[in-house]
PDB file of C-alpha atoms in Angstrom:
ATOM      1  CA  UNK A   1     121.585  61.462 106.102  1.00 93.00           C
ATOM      2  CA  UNK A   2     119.423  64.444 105.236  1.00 97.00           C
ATOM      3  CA  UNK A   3     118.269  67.329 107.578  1.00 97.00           C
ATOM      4  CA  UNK A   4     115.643  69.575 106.309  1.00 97.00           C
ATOM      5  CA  UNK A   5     115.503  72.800 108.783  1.00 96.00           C
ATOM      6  CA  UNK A   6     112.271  74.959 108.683  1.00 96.00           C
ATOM      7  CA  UNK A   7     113.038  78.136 110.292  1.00 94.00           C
ATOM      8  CA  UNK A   8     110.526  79.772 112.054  1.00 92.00           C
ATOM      9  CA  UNK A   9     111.310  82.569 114.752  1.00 87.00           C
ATOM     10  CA  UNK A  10     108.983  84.485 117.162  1.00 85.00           C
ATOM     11  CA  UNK A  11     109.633  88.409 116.485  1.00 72.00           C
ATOM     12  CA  UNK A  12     108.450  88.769 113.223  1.00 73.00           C
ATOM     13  CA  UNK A  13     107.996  92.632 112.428  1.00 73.00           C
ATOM     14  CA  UNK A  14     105.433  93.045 109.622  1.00 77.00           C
ATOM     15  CA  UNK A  15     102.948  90.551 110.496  1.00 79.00           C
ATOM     16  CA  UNK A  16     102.609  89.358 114.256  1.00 81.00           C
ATOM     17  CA  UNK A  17     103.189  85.597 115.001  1.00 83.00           C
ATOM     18  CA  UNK A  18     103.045  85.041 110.968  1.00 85.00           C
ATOM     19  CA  UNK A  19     104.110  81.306 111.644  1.00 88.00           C
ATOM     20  CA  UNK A  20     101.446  80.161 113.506  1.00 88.00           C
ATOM     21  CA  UNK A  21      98.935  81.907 111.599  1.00 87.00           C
ATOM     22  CA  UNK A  22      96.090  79.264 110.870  1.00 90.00           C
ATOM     23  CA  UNK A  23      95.591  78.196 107.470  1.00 91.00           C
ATOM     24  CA  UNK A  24      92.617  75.200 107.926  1.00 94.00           C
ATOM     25  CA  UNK A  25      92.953  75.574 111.293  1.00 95.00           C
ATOM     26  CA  UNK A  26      96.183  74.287 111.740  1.00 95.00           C
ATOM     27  CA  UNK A  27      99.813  77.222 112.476  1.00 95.00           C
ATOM     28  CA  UNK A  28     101.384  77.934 109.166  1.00 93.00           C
ATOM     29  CA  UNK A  29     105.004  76.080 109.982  1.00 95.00           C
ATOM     30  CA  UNK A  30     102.765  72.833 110.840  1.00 96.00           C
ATOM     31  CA  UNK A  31     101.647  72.735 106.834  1.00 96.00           C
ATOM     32  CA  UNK A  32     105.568  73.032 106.217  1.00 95.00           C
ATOM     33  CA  UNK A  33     106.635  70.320 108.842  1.00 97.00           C
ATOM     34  CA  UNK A  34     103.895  68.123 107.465  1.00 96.00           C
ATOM     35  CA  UNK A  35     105.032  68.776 103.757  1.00 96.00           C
ATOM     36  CA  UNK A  36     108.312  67.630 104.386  1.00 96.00           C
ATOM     37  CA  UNK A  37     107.032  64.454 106.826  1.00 97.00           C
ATOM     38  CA  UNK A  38     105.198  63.531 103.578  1.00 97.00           C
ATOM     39  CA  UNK A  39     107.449  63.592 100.910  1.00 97.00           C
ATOM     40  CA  UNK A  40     109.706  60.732 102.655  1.00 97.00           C
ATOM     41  CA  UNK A  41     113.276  62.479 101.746  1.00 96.00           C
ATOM     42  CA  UNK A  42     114.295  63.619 104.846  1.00 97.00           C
ATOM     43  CA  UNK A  43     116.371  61.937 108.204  1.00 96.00           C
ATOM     44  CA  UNK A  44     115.767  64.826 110.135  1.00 96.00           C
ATOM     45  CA  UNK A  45     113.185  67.423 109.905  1.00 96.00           C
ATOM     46  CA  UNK A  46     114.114  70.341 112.524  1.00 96.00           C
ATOM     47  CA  UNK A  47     111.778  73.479 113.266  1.00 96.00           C
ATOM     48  CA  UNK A  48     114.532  75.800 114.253  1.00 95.00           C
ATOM     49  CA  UNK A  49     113.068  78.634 116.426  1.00 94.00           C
ATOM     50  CA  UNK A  50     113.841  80.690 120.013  1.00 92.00           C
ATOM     51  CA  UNK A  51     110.091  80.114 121.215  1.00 93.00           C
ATOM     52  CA  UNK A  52     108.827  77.336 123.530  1.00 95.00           C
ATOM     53  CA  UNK A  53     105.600  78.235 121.906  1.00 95.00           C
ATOM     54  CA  UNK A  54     106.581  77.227 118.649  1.00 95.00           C
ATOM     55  CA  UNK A  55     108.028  73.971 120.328  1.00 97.00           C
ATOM     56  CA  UNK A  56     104.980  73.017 122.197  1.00 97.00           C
ATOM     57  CA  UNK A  57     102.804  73.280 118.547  1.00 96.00           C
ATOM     58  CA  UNK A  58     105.478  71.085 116.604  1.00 97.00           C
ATOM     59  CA  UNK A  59     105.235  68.581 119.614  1.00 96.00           C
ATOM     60  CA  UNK A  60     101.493  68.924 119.794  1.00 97.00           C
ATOM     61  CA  UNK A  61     101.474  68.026 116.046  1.00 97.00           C
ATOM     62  CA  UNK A  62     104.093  65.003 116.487  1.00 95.00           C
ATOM     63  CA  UNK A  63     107.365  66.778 115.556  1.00 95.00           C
ATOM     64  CA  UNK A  64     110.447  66.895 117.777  1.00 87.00           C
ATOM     65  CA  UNK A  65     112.423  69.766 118.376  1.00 92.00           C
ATOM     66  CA  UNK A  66     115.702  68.579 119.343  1.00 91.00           C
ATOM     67  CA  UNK A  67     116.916  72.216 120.791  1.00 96.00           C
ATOM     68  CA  UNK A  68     115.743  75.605 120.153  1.00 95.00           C
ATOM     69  CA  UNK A  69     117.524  78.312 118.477  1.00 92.00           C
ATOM     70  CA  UNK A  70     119.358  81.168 120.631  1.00 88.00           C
ATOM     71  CA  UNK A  71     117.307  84.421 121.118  1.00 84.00           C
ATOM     72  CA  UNK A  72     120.537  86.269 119.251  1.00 86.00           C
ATOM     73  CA  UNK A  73     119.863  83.902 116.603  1.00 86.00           C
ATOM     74  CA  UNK A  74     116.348  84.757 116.690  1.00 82.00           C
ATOM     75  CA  UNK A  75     116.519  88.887 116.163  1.00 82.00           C
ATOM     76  CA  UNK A  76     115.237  90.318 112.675  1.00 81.00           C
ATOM     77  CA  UNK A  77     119.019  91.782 111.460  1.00 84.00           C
ATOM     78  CA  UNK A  78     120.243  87.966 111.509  1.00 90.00           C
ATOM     79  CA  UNK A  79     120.627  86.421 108.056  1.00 93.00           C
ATOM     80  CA  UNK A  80     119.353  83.357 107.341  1.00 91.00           C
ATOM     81  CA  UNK A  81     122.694  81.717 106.239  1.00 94.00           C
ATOM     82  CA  UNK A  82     123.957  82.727 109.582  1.00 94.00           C
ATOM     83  CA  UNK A  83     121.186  81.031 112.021  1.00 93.00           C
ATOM     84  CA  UNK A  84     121.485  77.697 109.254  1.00 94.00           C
ATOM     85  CA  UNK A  85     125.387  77.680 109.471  1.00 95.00           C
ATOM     86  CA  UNK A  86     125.115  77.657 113.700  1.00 94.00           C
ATOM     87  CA  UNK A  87     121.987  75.200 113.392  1.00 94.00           C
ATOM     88  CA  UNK A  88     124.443  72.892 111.318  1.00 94.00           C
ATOM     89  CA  UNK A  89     127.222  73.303 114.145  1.00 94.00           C
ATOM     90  CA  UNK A  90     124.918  72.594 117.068  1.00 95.00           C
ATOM     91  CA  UNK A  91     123.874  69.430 115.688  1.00 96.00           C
ATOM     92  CA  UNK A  92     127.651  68.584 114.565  1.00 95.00           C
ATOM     93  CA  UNK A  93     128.558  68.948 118.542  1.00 96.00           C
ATOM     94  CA  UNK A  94     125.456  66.585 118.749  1.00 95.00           C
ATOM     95  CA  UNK A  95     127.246  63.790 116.739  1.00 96.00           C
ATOM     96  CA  UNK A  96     124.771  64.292 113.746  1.00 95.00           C
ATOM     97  CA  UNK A  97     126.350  63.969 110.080  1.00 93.00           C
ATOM     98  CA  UNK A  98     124.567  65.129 107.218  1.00 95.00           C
ATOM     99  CA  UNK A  99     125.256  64.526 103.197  1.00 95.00           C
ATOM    100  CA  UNK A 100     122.726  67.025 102.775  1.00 96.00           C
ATOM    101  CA  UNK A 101     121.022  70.247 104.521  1.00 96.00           C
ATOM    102  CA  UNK A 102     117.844  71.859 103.319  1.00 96.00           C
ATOM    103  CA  UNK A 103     115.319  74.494 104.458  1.00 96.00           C
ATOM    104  CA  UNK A 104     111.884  75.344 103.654  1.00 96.00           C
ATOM    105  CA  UNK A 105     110.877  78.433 105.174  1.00 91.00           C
ATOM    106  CA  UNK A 106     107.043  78.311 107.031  1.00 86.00           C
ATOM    107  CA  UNK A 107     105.741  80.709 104.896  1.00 82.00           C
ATOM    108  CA  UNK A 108     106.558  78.897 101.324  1.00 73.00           C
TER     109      UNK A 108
END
């Protein structure tokens, strides 16, 4: 199985909310989720964030987010490899198996 992960927290310091900023009308993570959805390759495609907000947009665009991200997970001096790694173990305890684990961040 493959999991893609698209991380997108809520407290981002330059730029305010820079993952649901609208690019065609339509939150910057979505064009990510969507990308992925597309492209066929993936099992599992997880937004991993600490808002509900977030949540409720991925739903409202047809994406499930199986459980969101802990608010310590979610503060700016967390690195990446560090919210990925406990993403990885929270869907281990889950009973999910992966050959491979990829992210593509909402702003690329």
């Amino acid at each position: 199985m493959r999991l893609l992960i698209v991380p997108a927290r809520k407290g981002s310091k330059r730029i305010k909310d820079k993952n649901i900023f609208k690019i065609d009308k339509i939150p910057m993570f979505v064009h990510s989720l969507k990308a992925a959805k597309k492209s066929k390759i993936f099992d599992i495609i997880h937004l991993s964030t600490d808002s509900e907000e977030y949540a409720d947009i991925a739903k409202k665009y047809g994406f499930k987010v199986m459980f969101l991200r802990s608010k310590k997970m979610g503060l700016n001096n967390v690195p990446i490899i560090e919210v990925l790694k406990k993403e990885c173990l929270t869907f281990k305890k889950l009973n999910y198996n992966f050959n491979d684990i990829c992210m593509l961040t909402a702003t690329s």
